[in-house]
GROMACS .gro file of C-alpha atoms in nm:
model
  193
    1MET     CA    1  -0.283  13.860   0.739
    2GLY     CA    2  -0.501  13.948   1.043
    3PRO     CA    3  -0.533  14.274   1.223
    4GLU     CA    4  -0.259  14.376   1.464
    5LYS     CA    5  -0.308  14.458   1.830
    6THR     CA    6  -0.191  14.816   1.873
    7GLY     CA    7  -0.424  15.002   2.108
    8ARG     CA    8  -0.387  15.327   1.916
    9THR     CA    9  -0.639  15.595   1.833
   10CYS     CA   10  -0.734  15.648   1.472
   11GLN     CA   11  -0.877  15.949   1.295
   12HIS     CA   12  -1.196  15.920   1.103
   13PRO     CA   13  -1.127  16.014   0.739
   14GLU     CA   14  -1.438  16.227   0.686
   15ARG     CA   15  -1.465  16.392   1.027
   16GLY     CA   16  -1.098  16.438   1.096
   17ASN     CA   17  -1.137  16.406   1.475
   18LYS     CA   18  -1.045  16.124   1.705
   19ASP     CA   19  -1.393  15.991   1.740
   20LEU     CA   20  -1.331  15.617   1.753
   21TRP     CA   21  -1.090  15.445   1.981
   22TYR     CA   22  -0.978  15.099   1.879
   23THR     CA   23  -0.859  14.914   2.187
   24GLY     CA   24  -0.739  14.584   2.063
   25TYR     CA   25  -0.673  14.586   1.691
   26SER     CA   26  -0.520  14.803   1.427
   27CYS     CA   27  -0.720  15.084   1.276
   28PRO     CA   28  -0.910  15.008   0.959
   29ASP     CA   29  -0.777  15.183   0.663
   30PHE     CA   30  -1.046  15.448   0.627
   31ARG     CA   31  -0.869  15.610   0.335
   32LYS     CA   32  -0.894  15.293   0.138
   33GLY     CA   33  -1.255  15.238   0.238
   34GLY     CA   34  -1.182  14.949   0.474
   35LYS     CA   35  -1.484  14.884   0.690
   36ASN     CA   36  -1.387  14.564   0.869
   37THR     CA   37  -1.504  14.672   1.218
   38THR     CA   38  -1.680  14.352   1.315
   39THR     CA   39  -1.357  14.193   1.435
   40ARG     CA   40  -1.252  14.497   1.632
   41THR     CA   41  -1.370  14.615   1.976
   42VAL     CA   42  -1.479  14.975   1.944
   43GLN     CA   43  -1.543  15.209   2.233
   44ARG     CA   44  -1.673  15.558   2.201
   45LYS     CA   45  -1.456  15.828   2.342
   46ILE     CA   46  -1.620  16.161   2.393
   47MET     CA   47  -1.366  16.434   2.334
   48ARG     CA   48  -1.588  16.728   2.413
   49LEU     CA   49  -1.548  16.691   2.796
   50SER     CA   50  -1.317  16.898   3.013
   51PRO     CA   51  -0.941  16.838   2.992
   52VAL     CA   52  -0.935  16.695   3.346
   53ILE     CA   53  -1.177  16.419   3.258
   54LYS     CA   54  -0.975  16.344   2.944
   55THR     CA   55  -0.657  16.288   3.146
   56VAL     CA   56  -0.797  16.117   3.461
   57PRO     CA   57  -0.898  15.753   3.423
   58PRO     CA   58  -1.270  15.694   3.477
   59ILE     CA   59  -1.207  15.451   3.766
   60VAL     CA   60  -1.037  15.726   3.966
   61CYS     CA   61  -1.331  15.959   3.904
   62LEU     CA   62  -1.569  15.690   4.022
   63GLY     CA   63  -1.360  15.634   4.335
   64VAL     CA   64  -1.356  16.005   4.422
   65PHE     CA   65  -1.730  16.027   4.365
   66LEU     CA   66  -1.794  15.730   4.595
   67LEU     CA   67  -1.563  15.879   4.860
   68PHE     CA   68  -1.752  16.209   4.858
   69ALA     CA   69  -2.082  16.025   4.865
   70ALA     CA   70  -1.972  15.827   5.170
   71VAL     CA   71  -1.844  16.134   5.353
   72PHE     CA   72  -2.147  16.349   5.287
   73ALA     CA   73  -2.389  16.067   5.356
   74GLY     CA   74  -2.259  16.063   5.713
   75CYS     CA   75  -2.307  16.439   5.740
   76THR     CA   76  -2.668  16.431   5.632
   77GLN     CA   77  -2.785  16.185   5.892
   78PRO     CA   78  -2.992  16.337   6.171
   79ALA     CA   79  -2.789  16.417   6.479
   80GLN     CA   80  -2.837  16.185   6.770
   81VAL     CA   81  -3.032  16.344   7.049
   82MET     CA   82  -2.860  16.298   7.380
   83PRO     CA   83  -3.114  16.230   7.652
   84VAL     CA   84  -3.108  16.487   7.928
   85PRO     CA   85  -3.037  16.312   8.256
   86THR     CA   86  -3.309  16.371   8.507
   87THR     CA   87  -3.218  16.411   8.865
   88GLU     CA   88  -3.434  16.236   9.111
   89PRO     CA   89  -3.510  16.432   9.424
   90ILE     CA   90  -3.326  16.301   9.722
   91THR     CA   91  -3.556  16.241  10.010
   92THR     CA   92  -3.408  16.229  10.351
   93THR     CA   93  -3.594  16.162  10.664
   94LEU     CA   94  -3.479  16.383  10.942
   95PRO     CA   95  -3.547  16.297  11.297
   96PRO     CA   96  -3.788  16.536  11.463
   97TYR     CA   97  -3.632  16.844  11.610
   98PRO     CA   98  -3.523  16.783  11.962
   99THR     CA   99  -3.768  16.937  12.195
  100ALA     CA  100  -3.625  17.183  12.438
  101ALA     CA  101  -3.577  17.037  12.778
  102PRO     CA  102  -3.831  17.172  13.015
  103SER     CA  103  -3.684  17.457  13.210
  104LEU     CA  104  -3.612  17.371  13.569
  105VAL     CA  105  -3.648  17.734  13.677
  106SER     CA  106  -3.854  18.042  13.593
  107VAL     CA  107  -3.759  18.407  13.640
  108THR     CA  108  -4.016  18.683  13.686
  109LYS     CA  109  -3.991  19.057  13.751
  110PRO     CA  110  -4.315  19.161  13.925
  111ASP     CA  111  -4.197  19.523  13.953
  112ASP     CA  112  -3.878  19.733  13.920
  113SER     CA  113  -3.772  19.647  14.276
  114HIS     CA  114  -3.812  19.266  14.279
  115ILE     CA  115  -3.692  18.964  14.076
  116VAL     CA  116  -3.818  18.618  14.170
  117VAL     CA  117  -3.643  18.291  14.070
  118THR     CA  118  -3.861  17.980  14.114
  119PHE     CA  119  -3.730  17.620  14.105
  120LEU     CA  120  -3.990  17.421  13.907
  121GLY     CA  121  -3.832  17.076  13.927
  122GLY     CA  122  -3.803  16.831  13.640
  123PRO     CA  123  -3.583  16.543  13.526
  124ASP     CA  124  -3.305  16.452  13.770
  125MET     CA  125  -3.450  16.693  14.026
  126ASN     CA  126  -3.375  16.445  14.303
  127SER     CA  127  -3.002  16.478  14.236
  128ILE     CA  128  -3.006  16.863  14.241
  129HIS     CA  129  -2.884  16.972  14.583
  130ALA     CA  130  -2.846  17.347  14.528
  131VAL     CA  131  -2.952  17.626  14.291
  132GLN     CA  132  -2.754  17.946  14.250
  133ALA     CA  133  -2.895  18.264  14.087
  134THR     CA  134  -2.697  18.576  13.993
  135VAL     CA  135  -2.870  18.903  13.900
  136THR     CA  136  -2.686  19.198  13.736
  137ASN     CA  137  -2.881  19.524  13.702
  138SER     CA  138  -2.840  19.787  13.430
  139LYS     CA  139  -2.588  19.982  13.642
  140GLY     CA  140  -2.361  19.672  13.663
  141ARG     CA  141  -2.440  19.581  14.029
  142SER     CA  142  -2.445  19.200  14.082
  143ASP     CA  143  -2.607  18.996  14.356
  144THR     CA  144  -2.585  18.615  14.401
  145LYS     CA  145  -2.814  18.398  14.617
  146HIS     CA  146  -2.850  18.021  14.678
  147MET     CA  147  -3.124  17.777  14.768
  148GLY     CA  148  -3.032  17.437  14.909
  149ASP     CA  149  -2.684  17.324  15.009
  150SER     CA  150  -2.432  17.210  14.747
  151LEU     CA  151  -2.255  16.996  15.008
  152GLY     CA  152  -2.575  16.864  15.161
  153THR     CA  153  -2.762  16.545  15.095
  154THR     CA  154  -3.113  16.686  15.049
  155SER     CA  155  -3.242  16.789  14.709
  156VAL     CA  156  -3.407  17.119  14.634
  157SER     CA  157  -3.786  17.103  14.656
  158PRO     CA  158  -3.997  17.212  14.357
  159GLY     CA  159  -4.157  17.551  14.416
  160SER     CA  160  -3.859  17.686  14.615
  161LEU     CA  161  -3.802  18.060  14.561
  162ILE     CA  162  -3.513  18.306  14.557
  163THR     CA  163  -3.619  18.672  14.576
  164PHE     CA  164  -3.394  18.964  14.486
  165ASP     CA  165  -3.471  19.313  14.618
  166GLY     CA  166  -3.317  19.626  14.463
  167THR     CA  167  -3.343  19.865  14.173
  168PHE     CA  168  -3.403  19.669  13.853
  169SER     CA  169  -3.521  19.935  13.610
  170GLY     CA  170  -3.391  19.883  13.255
  171SER     CA  171  -3.256  19.548  13.138
  172THR     CA  172  -3.139  19.303  13.401
  173GLN     CA  173  -2.932  18.991  13.334
  174VAL     CA  174  -3.017  18.673  13.524
  175SER     CA  175  -2.811  18.351  13.534
  176VAL     CA  176  -2.932  18.039  13.718
  177SER     CA  177  -2.715  17.726  13.779
  178GLY     CA  178  -2.773  17.396  13.953
  179PHE     CA  179  -2.535  17.181  14.160
  180TYR     CA  180  -2.577  16.803  14.145
  181SER     CA  181  -2.502  16.535  14.402
  182ASP     CA  182  -2.206  16.404  14.197
  183GLY     CA  183  -2.035  16.747  14.224
  184SER     CA  184  -2.116  16.866  13.872
  185GLN     CA  185  -2.267  17.203  13.787
  186LYS     CA  186  -2.507  17.293  13.505
  187ILE     CA  187  -2.640  17.628  13.384
  188PHE     CA  188  -3.019  17.615  13.378
  189LEU     CA  189  -3.099  17.960  13.240
  190GLN     CA  190  -2.931  18.279  13.118
  191THR     CA  191  -3.168  18.557  13.020
  192THR     CA  192  -3.224  18.932  13.017
  193ILE     CA  193  -3.547  19.070  13.161
   0.00000   0.00000   0.00000
């Protein structure tokens, strides 16, 4: 009669431990000196390992090992360096600063008793029919004078003067306006001298 398939573990007669594990056939009868192991598949089972390894199938251990290897392999890769975005300078072309319109009048104070307003002329001077100047001294006294006629048809000539006589010691405020042929009015100058 042939060996039986049992899948049991047998004790070695001399050693007394479970050293051989017969997976497919019945154990040889060690006590009777049976040594027919050529027809049996024998695998070594190491019993000296920790109890966890004895109870956990080797395929599960291999799976856990591979899982840890995969996880930690991702952690050991060098971190990707994010490129720092560079900002390009924005260049804008600005138009040149507007140049101040040439003043149509000038104001001078030759001494503390005189202020002179001079009409210099300039753009649209042919449509300026009158110039009005107001002077306020440091004591608050105001005086207003005109050159030309705001209702007339003749324009004010360049070089025309308005002269103020009085006491102008300290700071004096001067305001000069022009009247145009279309009826509009424009302030030419406001200053303190």
